[in-house]
Amino acid sequence: MGSLRQVLAITWMNLRSVPQRPGASLVVIVGIAGVVAVLVSVLSMAQGFRHTLASTGRPDRAILLRSGSDAELASSIARDQAQILANTPEIARDSQGQPLASAELVVVADLPRRDTGTPSNVPFRGVQPAAFAIRDELRLVQGRRFGAGLREVIVGQKAAQQFQGLEVGARIDFRDSDWEVVGIFASGGDVHESEVWADAETAVSAFRRLGFQSMTAKLAITDDLDALRQRIDADPRFSISVLREPEYYAKQSQLLGTLINVLGYTVASFMAIGAMFGALNCMYSAVASRQVEIGTLRAIGFGAAPVVVSVMAEALLLALIGGTAGGALAYLYCDGASLSTLNFETFSQVAFDFRITPALLGQGVLWALAIGLLGGLPPAIRAARLPVTEALRSS
């Protein structure tokens, strides 16, 4: 009999015996499912966080910060600088000839979370009128825009979901001033949906600031970023760094994304060790219960290699079932769930959705198969090395 037929014959014999050992098989499946569910769930947090920040950036938009600043909160741009920067030739203009540039004030405001009531840092952004033309993905889903010179705000829909007191018509206190929520906006799930927006001049006055933190501008030509950067670098009046939005927001997601990944892999690794020992016990038990059959097959000419392959096939099948179940659980319970967490780069809350992608599910299945491989290999080798006479005597 050929090797392939021997493998198929022994594998079929092993698989038929699985229902006779439901407890041991379930231990393997449940253990591996738990590992995969936790791994995929935690990594989907990092995936969702990165997606939220990455989806904010557009390559035809630039963000201007003070040189050496990693985030808008640490930056500052004086009023006279903002006016000069907005009128550089590389910045696009609207149909009325006005520059598509918005000098913005970015501060944090304390608002209680809906789930715990604990205060959290919510980004408060004062924007100039051009901000709506620059970020044309933004649309109001409820209410209206804030009025110029009025203490009115619009809030992102994720902020409205995560924090108390952000319903249209509600009034909130920031820095001893009373603001009315007049609208809720969506912006495609990007980071701005975690923010509160107001008129820049009103915000500067209310927060007693003299200037702005950053400027966001639309480039006249997408490839003009280097020209804009060279012009600003050559002007001694400025100490300003110019970044494309995708580059800026990718940096904002690095630290927290890395921390979440480290946490996910660490927890999953410890759980995987436990699941691997469960697989070892199950497969050793399976080999012990089939010693007579294995000894008989070896006595009539079956080789050692088909025995190893057949035991591994059983272990990998159980692992595949566990991995698929774990991925399905993670998808059902986590995909699309909303969460807000502190972005360590900006010290403000970012609301985002868990994102379970096909790549994450594939990664979970690979982890499951790796656990099955490591848990099944030693019992498979033991089964192959089992002396025929000893195996037959075990009956």
mmCIF file of N, CA, C and O in Angstrom, residues 125-191:
data_model
loop_
_atom_site.group_PDB
_atom_site.id
_atom_site.type_symbol
_atom_site.label_atom_id
_atom_site.label_comp_id
_atom_site.label_asym_id
_atom_site.label_seq_id
_atom_site.Cartn_x
_atom_site.Cartn_y
_atom_site.Cartn_z
ATOM 1 N N ARG A 125 -11.713 71.834 19.427
ATOM 2 C CA ARG A 125 -11.011 72.437 18.295
ATOM 3 C C ARG A 125 -11.749 73.701 17.835
ATOM 4 O O ARG A 125 -12.929 73.640 17.459
ATOM 5 N N GLY A 126 -11.067 74.799 17.875
ATOM 6 C CA GLY A 126 -11.611 76.024 17.307
ATOM 7 C C GLY A 126 -11.146 76.139 15.867
ATOM 8 O O GLY A 126 -9.939 76.081 15.594
ATOM 9 N N VAL A 127 -12.081 76.257 14.939
ATOM 10 C CA VAL A 127 -11.730 76.244 13.513
ATOM 11 C C VAL A 127 -12.219 77.515 12.846
ATOM 12 O O VAL A 127 -13.203 78.132 13.273
ATOM 13 N N GLN A 128 -11.524 77.878 11.774
ATOM 14 C CA GLN A 128 -11.953 79.007 10.951
ATOM 15 C C GLN A 128 -12.940 78.517 9.882
ATOM 16 O O GLN A 128 -13.016 77.310 9.613
ATOM 17 N N PRO A 129 -13.686 79.416 9.249
ATOM 18 C CA PRO A 129 -14.731 78.989 8.298
ATOM 19 C C PRO A 129 -14.218 78.061 7.198
ATOM 20 O O PRO A 129 -14.946 77.173 6.740
ATOM 21 N N ALA A 130 -12.971 78.237 6.765
ATOM 22 C CA ALA A 130 -12.456 77.424 5.665
ATOM 23 C C ALA A 130 -12.319 75.948 6.045
ATOM 24 O O ALA A 130 -12.160 75.100 5.156
ATOM 25 N N ALA A 131 -12.378 75.646 7.344
ATOM 26 C CA ALA A 131 -12.196 74.254 7.778
ATOM 27 C C ALA A 131 -13.225 73.326 7.140
ATOM 28 O O ALA A 131 -12.929 72.164 6.849
ATOM 29 N N PHE A 132 -14.435 73.850 6.915
ATOM 30 C CA PHE A 132 -15.489 72.992 6.355
ATOM 31 C C PHE A 132 -15.253 72.711 4.868
ATOM 32 O O PHE A 132 -15.619 71.659 4.361
ATOM 33 N N ALA A 133 -14.651 73.658 4.165
ATOM 34 C CA ALA A 133 -14.334 73.431 2.750
ATOM 35 C C ALA A 133 -13.099 72.540 2.616
ATOM 36 O O ALA A 133 -13.019 71.715 1.697
ATOM 37 N N ILE A 134 -12.162 72.697 3.534
ATOM 38 C CA ILE A 134 -10.953 71.859 3.488
ATOM 39 C C ILE A 134 -11.303 70.417 3.798
ATOM 40 O O ILE A 134 -10.864 69.494 3.111
ATOM 41 N N ARG A 135 -12.121 70.214 4.841
ATOM 42 C CA ARG A 135 -12.510 68.846 5.229
ATOM 43 C C ARG A 135 -13.920 68.590 4.674
ATOM 44 O O ARG A 135 -14.902 68.558 5.418
ATOM 45 N N ASP A 136 -13.975 68.412 3.374
ATOM 46 C CA ASP A 136 -15.288 68.287 2.737
ATOM 47 C C ASP A 136 -15.966 66.954 3.029
ATOM 48 O O ASP A 136 -17.118 66.746 2.633
ATOM 49 N N GLU A 137 -15.271 66.048 3.721
ATOM 50 C CA GLU A 137 -15.922 64.789 4.108
ATOM 51 C C GLU A 137 -16.847 64.987 5.314
ATOM 52 O O GLU A 137 -17.656 64.114 5.629
ATOM 53 N N LEU A 138 -16.715 66.132 5.975
ATOM 54 C CA LEU A 138 -17.540 66.382 7.164
ATOM 55 C C LEU A 138 -18.967 66.763 6.751
ATOM 56 O O LEU A 138 -19.176 67.568 5.847
ATOM 57 N N ARG A 139 -19.943 66.173 7.392
ATOM 58 C CA ARG A 139 -21.351 66.512 7.122
ATOM 59 C C ARG A 139 -22.129 66.504 8.439
ATOM 60 O O ARG A 139 -21.854 65.690 9.332
ATOM 61 N N LEU A 140 -23.081 67.426 8.533
ATOM 62 C CA LEU A 140 -23.928 67.484 9.728
ATOM 63 C C LEU A 140 -24.980 66.388 9.655
ATOM 64 O O LEU A 140 -25.638 66.225 8.619
ATOM 65 N N VAL A 141 -25.128 65.616 10.710
ATOM 66 C CA VAL A 141 -26.167 64.587 10.761
ATOM 67 C C VAL A 141 -27.330 65.026 11.651
ATOM 68 O O VAL A 141 -28.374 64.390 11.662
ATOM 69 N N GLN A 142 -27.126 66.122 12.383
ATOM 70 C CA GLN A 142 -28.195 66.625 13.249
ATOM 71 C C GLN A 142 -27.896 68.086 13.569
ATOM 72 O O GLN A 142 -26.738 68.467 13.787
ATOM 73 N N GLY A 143 -28.924 68.927 13.584
ATOM 74 C CA GLY A 143 -28.737 70.326 13.974
ATOM 75 C C GLY A 143 -28.135 71.172 12.870
ATOM 76 O O GLY A 143 -28.313 70.921 11.683
ATOM 77 N N ARG A 144 -27.336 72.169 13.258
ATOM 78 C CA ARG A 144 -26.750 73.143 12.317
ATOM 79 C C ARG A 144 -25.331 73.465 12.756
ATOM 80 O O ARG A 144 -24.869 73.004 13.805
ATOM 81 N N ARG A 145 -24.649 74.271 11.914
ATOM 82 C CA ARG A 145 -23.295 74.698 12.277
ATOM 83 C C ARG A 145 -23.355 75.758 13.384
ATOM 84 O O ARG A 145 -24.378 76.425 13.562
ATOM 85 N N PHE A 146 -22.241 75.934 14.057
ATOM 86 C CA PHE A 146 -22.152 76.997 15.055
ATOM 87 C C PHE A 146 -22.101 78.352 14.348
ATOM 88 O O PHE A 146 -21.670 78.459 13.198
ATOM 89 N N GLY A 147 -22.542 79.368 15.036
ATOM 90 C CA GLY A 147 -22.492 80.701 14.474
ATOM 91 C C GLY A 147 -21.191 81.412 14.816
ATOM 92 O O GLY A 147 -20.622 81.208 15.897
ATOM 93 N N ALA A 148 -20.716 82.276 13.908
ATOM 94 C CA ALA A 148 -19.487 83.032 14.157
ATOM 95 C C ALA A 148 -19.694 83.984 15.322
ATOM 96 O O ALA A 148 -20.717 84.682 15.402
ATOM 97 N N GLY A 149 -18.737 83.992 16.255
ATOM 98 C CA GLY A 149 -18.804 84.890 17.399
ATOM 99 C C GLY A 149 -19.727 84.415 18.512
ATOM 100 O O GLY A 149 -19.875 85.111 19.515
ATOM 101 N N LEU A 150 -20.368 83.274 18.326
ATOM 102 C CA LEU A 150 -21.287 82.762 19.350
ATOM 103 C C LEU A 150 -20.663 81.584 20.083
ATOM 104 O O LEU A 150 -19.865 80.832 19.504
ATOM 105 N N ARG A 151 -21.054 81.426 21.318
ATOM 106 C CA ARG A 151 -20.545 80.288 22.092
ATOM 107 C C ARG A 151 -21.416 79.069 21.800
ATOM 108 O O ARG A 151 -22.233 78.639 22.615
ATOM 109 N N GLU A 152 -21.229 78.565 20.616
ATOM 110 C CA GLU A 152 -21.942 77.382 20.154
ATOM 111 C C GLU A 152 -20.912 76.364 19.660
ATOM 112 O O GLU A 152 -19.836 76.742 19.174
ATOM 113 N N VAL A 153 -21.254 75.100 19.776
ATOM 114 C CA VAL A 153 -20.343 74.044 19.335
ATOM 115 C C VAL A 153 -21.114 72.999 18.537
ATOM 116 O O VAL A 153 -22.335 72.844 18.688
ATOM 117 N N ILE A 154 -20.385 72.308 17.670
ATOM 118 C CA ILE A 154 -20.892 71.078 17.073
ATOM 119 C C ILE A 154 -19.969 69.959 17.550
ATOM 120 O O ILE A 154 -18.784 70.191 17.832
ATOM 121 N N VAL A 155 -20.501 68.765 17.671
ATOM 122 C CA VAL A 155 -19.712 67.659 18.235
ATOM 123 C C VAL A 155 -19.724 66.480 17.274
ATOM 124 O O VAL A 155 -20.700 66.258 16.542
ATOM 125 N N GLY A 156 -18.620 65.714 17.276
ATOM 126 C CA GLY A 156 -18.560 64.503 16.471
ATOM 127 C C GLY A 156 -19.522 63.460 17.025
ATOM 128 O O GLY A 156 -19.763 63.395 18.230
ATOM 129 N N GLN A 157 -20.040 62.618 16.124
ATOM 130 C CA GLN A 157 -21.058 61.675 16.593
ATOM 131 C C GLN A 157 -20.472 60.606 17.517
ATOM 132 O O GLN A 157 -21.174 60.098 18.393
ATOM 133 N N LYS A 158 -19.197 60.281 17.400
ATOM 134 C CA LYS A 158 -18.602 59.325 18.345
ATOM 135 C C LYS A 158 -18.432 59.974 19.716
ATOM 136 O O LYS A 158 -18.612 59.321 20.744
ATOM 137 N N ALA A 159 -18.079 61.260 19.734
ATOM 138 C CA ALA A 159 -17.989 61.966 21.019
ATOM 139 C C ALA A 159 -19.362 62.018 21.680
ATOM 140 O O ALA A 159 -19.488 61.826 22.896
ATOM 141 N N ALA A 160 -20.402 62.264 20.871
ATOM 142 C CA ALA A 160 -21.756 62.321 21.428
ATOM 143 C C ALA A 160 -22.179 60.976 22.008
ATOM 144 O O ALA A 160 -22.945 60.918 22.980
ATOM 145 N N GLN A 161 -21.672 59.873 21.412
ATOM 146 C CA GLN A 161 -22.009 58.538 21.922
ATOM 147 C C GLN A 161 -21.245 58.200 23.199
ATOM 148 O O GLN A 161 -21.738 57.484 24.062
ATOM 149 N N GLN A 162 -20.018 58.709 23.314
ATOM 150 C CA GLN A 162 -19.151 58.298 24.412
ATOM 151 C C GLN A 162 -19.230 59.198 25.645
ATOM 152 O O GLN A 162 -18.926 58.750 26.746
ATOM 153 N N PHE A 163 -19.646 60.462 25.478
ATOM 154 C CA PHE A 163 -19.577 61.409 26.595
ATOM 155 C C PHE A 163 -20.942 62.026 26.891
ATOM 156 O O PHE A 163 -21.764 62.197 25.986
ATOM 157 N N GLN A 164 -21.144 62.355 28.146
ATOM 158 C CA GLN A 164 -22.429 62.902 28.584
ATOM 159 C C GLN A 164 -22.556 64.378 28.186
ATOM 160 O O GLN A 164 -21.569 65.098 28.059
ATOM 161 N N GLY A 165 -23.798 64.803 28.014
ATOM 162 C CA GLY A 165 -24.080 66.221 27.831
ATOM 163 C C GLY A 165 -23.770 66.774 26.469
ATOM 164 O O GLY A 165 -23.586 67.986 26.315
ATOM 165 N N LEU A 166 -23.698 65.923 25.435
ATOM 166 C CA LEU A 166 -23.372 66.409 24.100
ATOM 167 C C LEU A 166 -24.551 66.248 23.136
ATOM 168 O O LEU A 166 -24.372 66.161 21.932
ATOM 169 N N GLU A 167 -25.775 66.211 23.674
ATOM 170 C CA GLU A 167 -26.940 66.153 22.797
ATOM 171 C C GLU A 167 -27.216 67.556 22.256
ATOM 172 O O GLU A 167 -26.880 68.562 22.892
ATOM 173 N N VAL A 168 -27.830 67.605 21.086
ATOM 174 C CA VAL A 168 -28.202 68.909 20.513
ATOM 175 C C VAL A 168 -29.169 69.612 21.471
ATOM 176 O O VAL A 168 -30.153 69.021 21.930
ATOM 177 N N GLY A 169 -28.851 70.861 21.786
ATOM 178 C CA GLY A 169 -29.663 71.634 22.721
ATOM 179 C C GLY A 169 -29.090 71.655 24.123
ATOM 180 O O GLY A 169 -29.499 72.490 24.934
ATOM 181 N N ALA A 170 -28.149 70.742 24.412
ATOM 182 C CA ALA A 170 -27.542 70.713 25.747
ATOM 183 C C ALA A 170 -26.557 71.873 25.898
ATOM 184 O O ALA A 170 -26.068 72.433 24.911
ATOM 185 N N ARG A 171 -26.249 72.213 27.135
ATOM 186 C CA ARG A 171 -25.283 73.278 27.403
ATOM 187 C C ARG A 171 -24.162 72.698 28.236
ATOM 188 O O ARG A 171 -24.388 71.917 29.165
ATOM 189 N N ILE A 172 -22.929 73.059 27.879
ATOM 190 C CA ILE A 172 -21.761 72.525 28.572
ATOM 191 C C ILE A 172 -20.860 73.674 29.001
ATOM 192 O O ILE A 172 -20.825 74.729 28.373
ATOM 193 N N ASP A 173 -20.139 73.436 30.087
ATOM 194 C CA ASP A 173 -19.256 74.465 30.635
ATOM 195 C C ASP A 173 -17.809 74.158 30.294
ATOM 196 O O ASP A 173 -17.310 73.074 30.601
ATOM 197 N N PHE A 174 -17.163 75.122 29.652
ATOM 198 C CA PHE A 174 -15.726 75.030 29.402
ATOM 199 C C PHE A 174 -15.087 76.315 29.903
ATOM 200 O O PHE A 174 -15.480 77.411 29.488
ATOM 201 N N ARG A 175 -14.100 76.188 30.783
ATOM 202 C CA ARG A 175 -13.343 77.352 31.242
ATOM 203 C C ARG A 175 -14.264 78.511 31.662
ATOM 204 O O ARG A 175 -14.156 79.635 31.172
ATOM 205 N N ASP A 176 -15.190 78.233 32.558
ATOM 206 C CA ASP A 176 -16.069 79.266 33.088
ATOM 207 C C ASP A 176 -16.955 79.911 32.026
ATOM 208 O O ASP A 176 -17.433 81.039 32.203
ATOM 209 N N SER A 177 -17.147 79.228 30.916
ATOM 210 C CA SER A 177 -18.029 79.760 29.888
ATOM 211 C C SER A 177 -19.051 78.696 29.500
ATOM 212 O O SER A 177 -18.775 77.499 29.586
ATOM 213 N N ASP A 178 -20.208 79.173 29.090
ATOM 214 C CA ASP A 178 -21.327 78.284 28.801
ATOM 215 C C ASP A 178 -21.484 78.157 27.287
ATOM 216 O O ASP A 178 -21.603 79.159 26.577
ATOM 217 N N TRP A 179 -21.494 76.931 26.779
ATOM 218 C CA TRP A 179 -21.565 76.679 25.333
ATOM 219 C C TRP A 179 -22.799 75.831 25.045
ATOM 220 O O TRP A 179 -23.103 74.901 25.783
ATOM 221 N N GLU A 180 -23.450 76.136 23.918
ATOM 222 C CA GLU A 180 -24.624 75.355 23.521
ATOM 223 C C GLU A 180 -24.242 74.395 22.384
ATOM 224 O O GLU A 180 -23.585 74.801 21.415
ATOM 225 N N VAL A 181 -24.676 73.154 22.505
ATOM 226 C CA VAL A 181 -24.461 72.187 21.431
ATOM 227 C C VAL A 181 -25.560 72.402 20.386
ATOM 228 O O VAL A 181 -26.749 72.262 20.678
ATOM 229 N N VAL A 182 -25.139 72.766 19.159
ATOM 230 C CA VAL A 182 -26.144 73.072 18.125
ATOM 231 C C VAL A 182 -26.138 72.059 16.981
ATOM 232 O O VAL A 182 -26.992 72.129 16.094
ATOM 233 N N GLY A 183 -25.199 71.139 16.975
ATOM 234 C CA GLY A 183 -25.173 70.171 15.874
ATOM 235 C C GLY A 183 -24.260 69.001 16.171
ATOM 236 O O GLY A 183 -23.405 69.055 17.059
ATOM 237 N N ILE A 184 -24.496 67.909 15.445
ATOM 238 C CA ILE A 184 -23.654 66.713 15.525
ATOM 239 C C ILE A 184 -23.195 66.391 14.108
ATOM 240 O O ILE A 184 -24.001 66.428 13.166
ATOM 241 N N PHE A 185 -21.911 66.107 13.956
ATOM 242 C CA PHE A 185 -21.378 65.850 12.612
ATOM 243 C C PHE A 185 -20.729 64.483 12.521
ATOM 244 O O PHE A 185 -20.316 63.887 13.526
ATOM 245 N N ALA A 186 -20.661 64.004 11.294
ATOM 246 C CA ALA A 186 -19.927 62.771 10.980
ATOM 247 C C ALA A 186 -18.845 63.131 9.981
ATOM 248 O O ALA A 186 -18.993 64.070 9.190
ATOM 249 N N SER A 187 -17.764 62.387 10.023
ATOM 250 C CA SER A 187 -16.656 62.647 9.083
ATOM 251 C C SER A 187 -16.019 61.333 8.635
ATOM 252 O O SER A 187 -14.796 61.216 8.567
ATOM 253 N N GLY A 188 -16.859 60.354 8.386
ATOM 254 C CA GLY A 188 -16.357 59.074 7.868
ATOM 255 C C GLY A 188 -15.669 58.213 8.898
ATOM 256 O O GLY A 188 -14.857 57.355 8.526
ATOM 257 N N GLY A 189 -15.947 58.444 10.182
ATOM 258 C CA GLY A 189 -15.343 57.612 11.228
ATOM 259 C C GLY A 189 -13.929 58.011 11.585
ATOM 260 O O GLY A 189 -13.240 57.274 12.290
ATOM 261 N N ASP A 190 -13.472 59.178 11.130
ATOM 262 C CA ASP A 190 -12.091 59.559 11.435
ATOM 263 C C ASP A 190 -11.983 60.178 12.832
ATOM 264 O O ASP A 190 -12.955 60.229 13.593
ATOM 265 N N VAL A 191 -10.783 60.664 13.157
ATOM 266 C CA VAL A 191 -10.516 61.116 14.518
ATOM 267 C C VAL A 191 -11.317 62.363 14.893
ATOM 268 O O VAL A 191 -11.581 62.619 16.069
#
